[in-house]
XYZ file of C-alpha atoms in Angstrom:
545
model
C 123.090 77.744 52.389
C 119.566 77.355 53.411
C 117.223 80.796 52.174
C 116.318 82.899 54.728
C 111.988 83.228 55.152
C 112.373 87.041 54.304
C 114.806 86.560 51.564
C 113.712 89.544 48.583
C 111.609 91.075 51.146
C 111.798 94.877 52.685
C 113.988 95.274 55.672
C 112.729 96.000 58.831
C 113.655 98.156 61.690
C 115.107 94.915 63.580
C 117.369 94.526 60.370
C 119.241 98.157 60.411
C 122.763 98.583 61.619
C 123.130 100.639 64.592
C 124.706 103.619 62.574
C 126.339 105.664 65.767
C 127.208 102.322 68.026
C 129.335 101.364 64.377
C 130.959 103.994 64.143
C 131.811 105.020 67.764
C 133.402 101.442 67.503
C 135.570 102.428 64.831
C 137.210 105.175 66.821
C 136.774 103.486 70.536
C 137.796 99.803 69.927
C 141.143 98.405 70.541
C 143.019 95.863 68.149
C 145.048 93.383 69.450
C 147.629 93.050 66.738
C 148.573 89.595 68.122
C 145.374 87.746 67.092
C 144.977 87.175 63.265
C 141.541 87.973 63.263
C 142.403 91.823 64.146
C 145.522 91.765 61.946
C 145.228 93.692 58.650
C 144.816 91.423 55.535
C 144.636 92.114 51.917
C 141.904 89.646 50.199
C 141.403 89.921 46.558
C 139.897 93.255 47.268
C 142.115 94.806 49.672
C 141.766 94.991 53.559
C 137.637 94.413 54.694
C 136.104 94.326 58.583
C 134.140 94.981 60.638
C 134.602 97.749 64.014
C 132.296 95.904 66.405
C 134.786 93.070 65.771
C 137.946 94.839 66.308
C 138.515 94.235 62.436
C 138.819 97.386 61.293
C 138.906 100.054 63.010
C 140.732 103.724 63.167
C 144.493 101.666 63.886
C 144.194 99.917 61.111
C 143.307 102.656 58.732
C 146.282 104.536 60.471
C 148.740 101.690 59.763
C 147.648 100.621 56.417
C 147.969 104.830 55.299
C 151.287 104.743 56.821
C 152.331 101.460 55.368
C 150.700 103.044 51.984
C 153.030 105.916 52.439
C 155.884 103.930 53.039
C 154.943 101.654 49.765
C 154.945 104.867 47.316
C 158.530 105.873 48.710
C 160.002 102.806 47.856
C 158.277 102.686 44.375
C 159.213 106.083 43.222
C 155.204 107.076 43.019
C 155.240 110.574 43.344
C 152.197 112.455 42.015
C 149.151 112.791 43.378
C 147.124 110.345 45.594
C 143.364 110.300 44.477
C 141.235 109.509 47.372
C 137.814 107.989 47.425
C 134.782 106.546 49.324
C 131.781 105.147 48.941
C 128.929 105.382 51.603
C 129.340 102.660 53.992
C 129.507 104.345 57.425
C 132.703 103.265 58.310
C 134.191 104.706 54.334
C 132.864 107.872 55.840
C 135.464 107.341 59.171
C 137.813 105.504 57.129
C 138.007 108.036 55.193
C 138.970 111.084 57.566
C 141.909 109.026 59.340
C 143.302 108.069 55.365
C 143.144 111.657 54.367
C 145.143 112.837 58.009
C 148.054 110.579 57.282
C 148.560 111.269 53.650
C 148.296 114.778 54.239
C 150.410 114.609 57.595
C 152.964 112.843 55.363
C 153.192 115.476 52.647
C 151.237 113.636 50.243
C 149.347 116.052 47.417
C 145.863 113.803 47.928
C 143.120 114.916 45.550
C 139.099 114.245 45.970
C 136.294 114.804 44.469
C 134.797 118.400 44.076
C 131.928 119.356 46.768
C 133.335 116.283 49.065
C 131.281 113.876 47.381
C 131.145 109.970 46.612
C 133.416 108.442 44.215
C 132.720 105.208 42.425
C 136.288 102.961 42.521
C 135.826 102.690 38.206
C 135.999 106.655 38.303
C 139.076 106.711 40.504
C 140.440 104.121 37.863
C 139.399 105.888 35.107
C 140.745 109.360 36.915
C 144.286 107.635 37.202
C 144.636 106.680 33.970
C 143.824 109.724 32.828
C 146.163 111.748 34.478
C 148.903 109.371 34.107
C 148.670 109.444 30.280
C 151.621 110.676 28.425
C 153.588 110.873 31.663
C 156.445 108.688 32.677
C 157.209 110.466 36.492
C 155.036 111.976 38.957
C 152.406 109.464 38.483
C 149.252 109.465 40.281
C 147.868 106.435 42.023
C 144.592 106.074 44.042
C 142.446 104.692 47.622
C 139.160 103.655 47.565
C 137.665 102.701 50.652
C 134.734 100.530 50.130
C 133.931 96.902 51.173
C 131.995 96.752 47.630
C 128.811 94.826 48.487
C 129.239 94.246 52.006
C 126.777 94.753 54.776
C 126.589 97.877 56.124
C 128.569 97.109 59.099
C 131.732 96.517 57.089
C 134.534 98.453 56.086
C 137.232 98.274 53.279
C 140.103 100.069 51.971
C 142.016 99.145 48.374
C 144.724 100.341 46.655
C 145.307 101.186 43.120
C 148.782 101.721 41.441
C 149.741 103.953 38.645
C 148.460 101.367 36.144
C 144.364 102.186 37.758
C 143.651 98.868 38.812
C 143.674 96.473 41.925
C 147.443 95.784 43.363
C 149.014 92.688 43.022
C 149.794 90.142 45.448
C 153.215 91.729 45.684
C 152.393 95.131 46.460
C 149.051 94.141 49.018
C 151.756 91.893 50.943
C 154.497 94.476 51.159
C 151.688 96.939 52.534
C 150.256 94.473 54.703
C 153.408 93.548 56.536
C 154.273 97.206 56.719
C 151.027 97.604 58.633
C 150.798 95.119 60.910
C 154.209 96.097 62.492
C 152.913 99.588 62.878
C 149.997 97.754 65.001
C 152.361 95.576 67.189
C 154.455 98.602 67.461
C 151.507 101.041 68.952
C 151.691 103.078 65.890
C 155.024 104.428 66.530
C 155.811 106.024 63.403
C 152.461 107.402 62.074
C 152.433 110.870 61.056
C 149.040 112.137 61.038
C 147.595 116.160 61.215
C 144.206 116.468 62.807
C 141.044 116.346 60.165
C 140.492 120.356 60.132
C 144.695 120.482 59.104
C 144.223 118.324 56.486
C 141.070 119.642 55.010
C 142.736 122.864 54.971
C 145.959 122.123 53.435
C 147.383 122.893 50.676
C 148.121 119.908 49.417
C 144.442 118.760 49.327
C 143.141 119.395 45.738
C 139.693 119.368 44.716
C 138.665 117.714 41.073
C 135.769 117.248 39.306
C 135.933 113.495 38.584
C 132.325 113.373 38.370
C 132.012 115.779 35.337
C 135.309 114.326 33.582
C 134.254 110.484 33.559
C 130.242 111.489 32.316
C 132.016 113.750 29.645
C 134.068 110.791 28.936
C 131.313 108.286 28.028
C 130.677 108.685 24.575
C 133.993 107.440 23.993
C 133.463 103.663 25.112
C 129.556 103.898 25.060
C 127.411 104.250 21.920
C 125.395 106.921 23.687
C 123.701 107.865 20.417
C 122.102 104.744 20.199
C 120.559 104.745 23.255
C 119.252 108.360 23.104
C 117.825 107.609 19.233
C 115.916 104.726 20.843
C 114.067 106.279 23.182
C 114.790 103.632 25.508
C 112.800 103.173 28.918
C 115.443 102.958 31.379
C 115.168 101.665 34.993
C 118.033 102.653 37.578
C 118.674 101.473 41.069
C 121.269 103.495 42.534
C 121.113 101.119 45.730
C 121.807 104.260 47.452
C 125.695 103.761 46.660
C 128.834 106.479 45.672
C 127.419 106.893 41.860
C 124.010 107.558 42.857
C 124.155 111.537 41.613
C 125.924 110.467 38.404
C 122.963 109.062 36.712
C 120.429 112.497 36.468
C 123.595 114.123 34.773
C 124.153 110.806 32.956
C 120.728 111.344 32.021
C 120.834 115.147 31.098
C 123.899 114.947 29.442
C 123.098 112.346 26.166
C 119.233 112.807 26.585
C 118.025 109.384 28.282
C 114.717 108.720 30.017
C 115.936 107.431 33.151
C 113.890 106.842 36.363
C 116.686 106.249 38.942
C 115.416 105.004 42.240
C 117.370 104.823 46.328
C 119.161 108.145 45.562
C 119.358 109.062 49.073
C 123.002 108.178 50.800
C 121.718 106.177 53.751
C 124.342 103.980 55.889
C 121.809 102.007 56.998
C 120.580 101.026 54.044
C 116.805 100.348 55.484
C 115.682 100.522 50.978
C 117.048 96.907 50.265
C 115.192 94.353 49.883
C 117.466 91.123 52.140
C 119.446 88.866 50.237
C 118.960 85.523 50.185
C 120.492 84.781 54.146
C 118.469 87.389 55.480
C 121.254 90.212 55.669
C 120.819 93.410 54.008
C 123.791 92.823 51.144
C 123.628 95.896 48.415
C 124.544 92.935 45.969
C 123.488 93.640 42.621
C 123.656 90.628 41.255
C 121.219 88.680 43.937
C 117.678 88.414 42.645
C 117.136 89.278 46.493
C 118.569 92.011 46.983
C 117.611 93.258 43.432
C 113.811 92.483 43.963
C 112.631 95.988 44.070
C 113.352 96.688 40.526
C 113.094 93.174 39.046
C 109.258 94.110 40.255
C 109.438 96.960 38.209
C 110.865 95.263 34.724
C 107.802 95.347 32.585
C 108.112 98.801 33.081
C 111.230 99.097 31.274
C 112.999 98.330 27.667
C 115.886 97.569 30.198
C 117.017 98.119 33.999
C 120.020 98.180 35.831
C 121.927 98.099 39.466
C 125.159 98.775 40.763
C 126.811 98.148 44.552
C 127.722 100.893 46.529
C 131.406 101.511 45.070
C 129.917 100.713 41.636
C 131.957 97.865 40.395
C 129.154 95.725 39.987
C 126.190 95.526 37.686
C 123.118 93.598 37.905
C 120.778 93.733 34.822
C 117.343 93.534 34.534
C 115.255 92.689 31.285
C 111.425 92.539 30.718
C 111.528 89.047 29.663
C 114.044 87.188 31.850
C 114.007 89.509 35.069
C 117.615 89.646 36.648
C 120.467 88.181 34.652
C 122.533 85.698 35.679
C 126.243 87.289 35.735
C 127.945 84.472 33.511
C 124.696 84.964 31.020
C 125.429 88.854 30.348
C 129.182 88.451 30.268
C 128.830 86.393 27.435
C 126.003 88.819 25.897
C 128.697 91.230 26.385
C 131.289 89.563 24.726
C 129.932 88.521 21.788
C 128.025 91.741 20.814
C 131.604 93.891 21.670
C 133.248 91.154 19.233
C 131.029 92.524 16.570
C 130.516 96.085 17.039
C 134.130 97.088 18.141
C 136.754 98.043 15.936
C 139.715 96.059 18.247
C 142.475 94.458 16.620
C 141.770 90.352 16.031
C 144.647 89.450 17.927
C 144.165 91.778 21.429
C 142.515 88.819 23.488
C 139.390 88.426 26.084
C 140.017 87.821 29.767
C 137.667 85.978 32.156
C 138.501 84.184 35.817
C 138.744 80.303 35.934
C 135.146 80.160 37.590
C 133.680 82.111 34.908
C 131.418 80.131 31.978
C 132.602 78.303 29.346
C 130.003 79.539 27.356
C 132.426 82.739 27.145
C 135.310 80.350 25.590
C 133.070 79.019 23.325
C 131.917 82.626 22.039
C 134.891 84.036 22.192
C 136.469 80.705 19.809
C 133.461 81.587 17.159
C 134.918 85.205 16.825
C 138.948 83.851 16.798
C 140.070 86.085 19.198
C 142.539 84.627 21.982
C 141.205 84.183 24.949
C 142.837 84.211 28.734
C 141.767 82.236 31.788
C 143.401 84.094 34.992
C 142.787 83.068 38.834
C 140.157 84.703 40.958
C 140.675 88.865 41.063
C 140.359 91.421 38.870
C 144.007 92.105 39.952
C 145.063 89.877 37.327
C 143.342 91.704 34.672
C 144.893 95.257 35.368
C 148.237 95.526 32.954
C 146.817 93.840 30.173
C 143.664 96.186 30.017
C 146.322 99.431 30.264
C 148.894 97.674 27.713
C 145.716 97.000 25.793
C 146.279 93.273 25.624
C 142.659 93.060 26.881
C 140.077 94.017 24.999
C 138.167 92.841 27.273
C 137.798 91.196 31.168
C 135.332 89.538 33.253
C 134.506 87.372 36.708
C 131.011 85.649 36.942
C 130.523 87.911 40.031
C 129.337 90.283 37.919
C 132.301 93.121 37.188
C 133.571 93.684 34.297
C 134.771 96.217 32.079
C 136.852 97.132 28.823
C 138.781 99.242 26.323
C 137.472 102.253 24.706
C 135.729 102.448 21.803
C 139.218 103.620 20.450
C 141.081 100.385 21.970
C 142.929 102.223 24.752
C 142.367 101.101 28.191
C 138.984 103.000 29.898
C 139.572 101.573 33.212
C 141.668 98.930 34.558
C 139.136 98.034 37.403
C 136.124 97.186 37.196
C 133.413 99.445 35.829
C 129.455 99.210 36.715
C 128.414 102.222 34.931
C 129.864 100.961 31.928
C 128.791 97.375 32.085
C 125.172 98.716 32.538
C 124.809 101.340 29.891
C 126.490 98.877 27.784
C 122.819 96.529 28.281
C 121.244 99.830 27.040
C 123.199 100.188 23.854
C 122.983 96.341 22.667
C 119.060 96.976 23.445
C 118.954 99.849 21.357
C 121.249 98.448 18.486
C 119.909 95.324 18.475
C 116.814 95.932 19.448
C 116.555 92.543 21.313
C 115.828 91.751 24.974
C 119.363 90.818 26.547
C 117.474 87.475 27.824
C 116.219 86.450 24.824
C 120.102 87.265 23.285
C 121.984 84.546 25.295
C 119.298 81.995 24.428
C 120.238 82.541 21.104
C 124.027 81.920 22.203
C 122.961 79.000 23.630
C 121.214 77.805 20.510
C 124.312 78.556 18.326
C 126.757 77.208 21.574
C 124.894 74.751 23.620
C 123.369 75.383 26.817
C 125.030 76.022 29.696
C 123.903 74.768 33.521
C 126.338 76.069 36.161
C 125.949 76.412 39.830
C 128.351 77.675 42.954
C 128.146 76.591 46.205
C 129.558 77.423 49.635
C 130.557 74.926 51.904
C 131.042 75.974 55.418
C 134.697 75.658 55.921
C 137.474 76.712 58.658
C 140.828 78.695 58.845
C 142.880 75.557 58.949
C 140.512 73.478 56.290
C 140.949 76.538 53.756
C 144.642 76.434 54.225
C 144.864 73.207 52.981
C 143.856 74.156 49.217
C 147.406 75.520 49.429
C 148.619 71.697 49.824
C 146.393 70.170 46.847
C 148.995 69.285 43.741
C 147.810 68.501 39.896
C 149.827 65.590 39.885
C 148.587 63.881 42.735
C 145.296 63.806 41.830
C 144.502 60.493 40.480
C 140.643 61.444 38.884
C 140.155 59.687 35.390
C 136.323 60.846 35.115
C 133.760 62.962 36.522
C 129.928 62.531 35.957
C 130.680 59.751 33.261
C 133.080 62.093 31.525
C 136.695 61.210 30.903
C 138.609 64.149 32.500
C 140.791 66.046 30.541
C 143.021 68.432 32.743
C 143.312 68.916 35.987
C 144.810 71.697 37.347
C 146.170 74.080 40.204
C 147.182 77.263 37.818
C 145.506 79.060 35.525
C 146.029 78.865 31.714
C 146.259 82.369 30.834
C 149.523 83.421 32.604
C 150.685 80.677 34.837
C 149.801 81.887 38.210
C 148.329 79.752 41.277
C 145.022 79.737 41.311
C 144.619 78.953 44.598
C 142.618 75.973 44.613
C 141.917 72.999 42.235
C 140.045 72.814 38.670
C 138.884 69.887 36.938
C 137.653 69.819 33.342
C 136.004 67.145 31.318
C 134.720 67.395 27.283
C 131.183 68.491 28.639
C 131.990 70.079 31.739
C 134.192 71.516 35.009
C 134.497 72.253 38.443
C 136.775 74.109 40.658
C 137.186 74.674 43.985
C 138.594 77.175 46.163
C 139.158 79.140 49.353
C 136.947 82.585 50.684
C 139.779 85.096 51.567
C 137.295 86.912 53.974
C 134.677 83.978 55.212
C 135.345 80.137 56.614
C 133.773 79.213 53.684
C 135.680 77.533 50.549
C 133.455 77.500 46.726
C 133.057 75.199 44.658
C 131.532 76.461 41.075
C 130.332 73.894 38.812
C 129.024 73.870 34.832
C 127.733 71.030 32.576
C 126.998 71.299 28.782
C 124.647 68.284 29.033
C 121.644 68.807 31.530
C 120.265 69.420 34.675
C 120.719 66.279 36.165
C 124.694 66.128 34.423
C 125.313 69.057 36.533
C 124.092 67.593 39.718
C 125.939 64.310 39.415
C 129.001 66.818 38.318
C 128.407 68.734 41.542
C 127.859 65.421 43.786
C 130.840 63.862 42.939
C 132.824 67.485 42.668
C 132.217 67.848 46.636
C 133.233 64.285 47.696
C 136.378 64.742 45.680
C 137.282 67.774 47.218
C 136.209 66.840 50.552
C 138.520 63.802 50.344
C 141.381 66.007 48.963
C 141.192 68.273 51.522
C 141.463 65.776 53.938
C-alpha cells in the first residue's frame, strides 16, 4: 500500500467526517437486504459498516437486537444484558435503537452510571464479574464499536456469559436471524420509543467505571508504579476510556498527563495513518505520532482505540513498539513475576511472532497457536487454561494476579499499565527489553502485507488444502509443515501457513476489506525475509488461482 504524503501529519478540515450527514444516514437510508453488501455480517469482530453505504444503518441494528433477543431465548441467557458504546457517531445512534429493542422485548439491560462510555474490556470484565458463583440468570453483554475504524463506521459485538467475543456458532445463528428480519421488513421487531426505554424499569444504571479502577490492583502491580514515580504519557485518542485515566491516576497516585480527552466524533486530534484516513489505530506510528513526539518526555507512554482493546506503547528509546515486540516483552516478564501454575499455557494467533514460541519454550510453559480472533481465546482465559493471550494487532490481555480470568476480551488498559509496571520493576526501557530477547532468542524480521484482493478471489482461501500443496522449500529453507488449521485446537484457520526451520508465512482473507494478508517472519536477515516474502506471494498467487 503506497504511504499517503500526509501520513503522521494533523488532519485537516477537508479530512473530517460530516458528523450530521452520517448520522442522518443512519436513520434515513434504506437497505436492500437482497445485495450482500447491505446484508448483516459477523467478521471476527462482529457486524461493522458504514450508513452512507447502506451498511449499517438503523435496520440493521433493529434486526441484529431482535435476532440478539431471539439468540438469548434459545440459550437459556436470562440475566441482565450489559450495554455499551464507544464514541463513534454512529455507537451513539446504534446505541439508542439497541437499547429500544431490548427494552421493548423485556430485557433487564444495564449501562453505565451518568450515560457514559464503556470500554468493551470493562463490559468483559463487568460480565464476569457478575456471573461469578452463579450458574442461572447469567448476564451477557453489547458493545457497539467498530474498534479502530474511521469515524464513519459503525459496529456492534456480542459477548456471551463467558465475557468474551462469540463464536462462529453463535455470530452465524444471529446473523441469519437478522437478515430474515431485513428481507422480511422487520416484521417481528418489538421496539418502545427511546424516552420508554430510558425510563423503564428494566434499565439499570451501574458504576462499571468505579468497579473495574477498584479492581486493578488485583492484576496490576500498581504499587510499583506509584513507588517509581514514573513519568507517564497517555493518549486517550479521544475514545470510551478517556475519563478512566484521571481516576486511574487519583486512585494509586500516578503522574499521568493524559492528552485528546474530549469525545469528538470527528476525530479532527489524530494525526492520519499511513493511507491518509484518520484511523484511531494505536498501534500505527501514524496515527500515534502526536505522542511518539512527546516520548523523551516520558519514563513510558501509552494509547488505546476508541473501545479500548488496543494498546500502542511508546518508550523513550525505541518510540512506538511494534505489537509482536511488546507481546513478547509481555510474556516473558508475566512468566517471571506471576505466580500461575507451570502447566496453564500461553495463547497467541497463527500470525503472531515466533519470537513468542521461542520465549514462551525457555519458561516450559505450553503454548497454543489458535486462528485469527480473539474469539478463540475466550473459554480458556475464563476456565483459566490461559494464562495468557495475544494477536500481533496489538490486544491482548490475561489472568489476574490471582490466576482467575480478568477479562476474556481483550484489555487496553491492562496491556498498557502493564508497560508501566515492567518499567518500574525492572527499571528498563521496554525497547531496550526485547533486544535483550532477541540476544538470548535470535532476532526476529517480520512483515504483513495487503494485497488488493476481491469477493470471489478471497473465497477461494476456503478451497486451498494442506495436502495439495506440493512446496518442499521456501527462501532456501526446507519446509517443514504446511498447514490449513491451527495447532492449538484444530480449527480452520482460514487460509494457508507455511513454516520452515528459520522462518513462516501465512496467508489469509480480510473479513471486512477486498484485501487478503499475507504476514511473513525470518530468523535470518533482512534480505531472508524479503526472498521469504517474494516467493510467499507468488505461491499464494498461484494457489489462489
Amino acid at each position: 500500500m503506497a504511504m499517503h504524503e500526509r501520513a503522521g501529519q494533523p488532519a485537516q478540515a477537508q479530512d473530517l467526517t460530516n458528523i450530521a450527514q452520517l448520522v442522518s444516514a443512519y436513520f434515513v437510508n434504506d437497505v436492500d437486504p437482497r445485495q450482500r453488501a447491505q446484508q448483516v455480517q459477523f467478521g471476527t469482530s462482529g457486524h461493522r459498516g458504514c450508513s452512507l453505504q447502506h451498511s449499517f444503518n438503523e435496520a440493521h441494528i433493529l434486526a441484529i437486537s431482535q435476532a440478539l433477543v431471539a439468540y438469548r431465548e434459545e440459550q437459556g441467557i436470562t440475566g441482565p444484558l450489559l450495554l455499551g458504546r464507544d464514541t463513534h457517531a454512529l455507537s451513539e445512534a446504534a446505541y439508542m435503537t439497541a437499547l429500544e429493542v431490548f427494552i421493548g422485548n423485556g430485557i433487564e439491560v444495564h449501562i453505565q452510571t451518568d450515560d457514559g462510555y464503556t470500554p468493551t474490556p470493562v463490559i468483559s470484565h463487568a460480565i464476569l464479574k457478575y456471573n461469578k458463583g452463579r450458574k442461572q440468570g447469567l448476564a451477557d453483554g453489547v458493545v457497539i464499536t467498530p474498534s479502530h475504524n474511521p469515524p464513519t463506521d459503525g459496529g456492534f459485538k456480542y459477548n456471551p456469559p463467558h465475557g468474551g467475543p462469540a463464536d462462529s456458532d453463535a455470530t452465524k445463528v444471529i446473523e441469519k436471524y437478522a437478515n430474515a428480519l431485513l428481507s422480511s421488513e422487520l416484521m417481528g421487531v418489538n421496539a418502545v420509543s427511546y424516552a420508554e426505554a430510558r425510563s423503564s424499569r428494566l434499565l439499570k444504571q451501574v458504576d462499571w467505571r468505579a468497579s473495574y479502577i477498584a479492581d486493578l490492583g488485583n492484576a496490576i502491580n500498581m504499587d510499583a508504579i506509584r513507588d517509581a514515580k514514573l513519568r507517564i504519557g497517555v493518549d486517550a485518542m479521544g475514545g470510551a476510556g478517556a475519563s478512566y485515566w484521571h481516576e486511574i491516576a487519583k486512585q494509586y497516585d500516578l503522574q499521568l498527563d493524559v492528552f485528546h480527552t474530549e469525545v469528538d466524533p470527528s476525530f479532527r486530534f489524530m494525526t492520519l495513518d499511513k493511507d491518509g484516513k484518520i484511523r484511531m489505530d494505536c498501534s500505527s506510528p501514524y496515527a500515534m505520532a502526536s505522542l511518539v513526539a512527546l516520548k523523551d518526555d516520558y519514563d513510558v507512554a501509552f494509547g488505546n482505540d476508541p473501545d479500548y482493546d488496543r494498546h500502542g506503547i511508546v518508550t523513550r528509546a525505541h518510540g512506538l513498539m511494534n505489537p509482536n515486540h511488546y507481546l513478547a516483552v509481555a510474556i516473558d516478564y508475566l512468566c517471571q513475576h506471576r505466580e500461575w501454575a507451570t502447566d496453564i499455557a500461553i495463547g497467541k494467533t497463527l500470525v503472531s511472532s515466533a519470537m513468542i514460541d521461542r520465549v514462551v519454550a525457555a519458561h516450559q510453559r505450553p503454548l497454543k497457536e489458535m486462528p485469527v480472533g480473539f474469539k478463540w481465546f475466550a473459554e480458556g482465559l475464563h476456565q483459566s487454561r490461559l494464562a495468557f493471550a495475544g494477536e500481533e494487532s496489538a490486544g491482548a490481555t490475561f489472568l489476574a494476579r490471582d490466576g482467575q480470568a480478568w477479562t476474556t476480551d481483550k484489555d487496553g488498559i491492562l496491556l498498557a499499565l502493564l508497560a508501566a509496571e515492567i518499567t518500574a520493576v525492572t527499571g528498563r526501557d521496554l525497547g531496550a527489553y526485547y533486544q535483550d530477547l532477541c540476544a538470548q532468542h535470535g532476532t526476529s524480521y517480520y512483515q504483513r502485507h495487503d494485497v488488493a484482493s476481491s469477493a470471489e478471489l478471497n473465497q477461494a482461501f476456503a478451497g486451498i488444502r494442506a495436502y495439495k500443496l506440493k512446496v518442499t522449500e521456501l527462501a532456501g529453507d526446507d519446509v517443514v509443515e504446511i498447514s490449513t488449521k491451527a495447532s492449538g485446537n484444530g480449527a480452520l484457520i482460514g487460509g494457508v501457513k507455511v513454516t520452515t526451520a528459520n522462518g513462516w508465512f501465512a496467508a489469509r482473507p480480510s473479513g471486512t476489506e477486498p484485501i487478503y494478508k499475507i504476514y511473513c517472519e525470518s530468523f535470518v536477515s533482512a534480505a531472508h525475509l524479503e526472498e521469504l516474502s517474494t516467493q510467499a506471494q507468488a505461491l499464494v498467487l498461484e494457489w489462489l488461482s
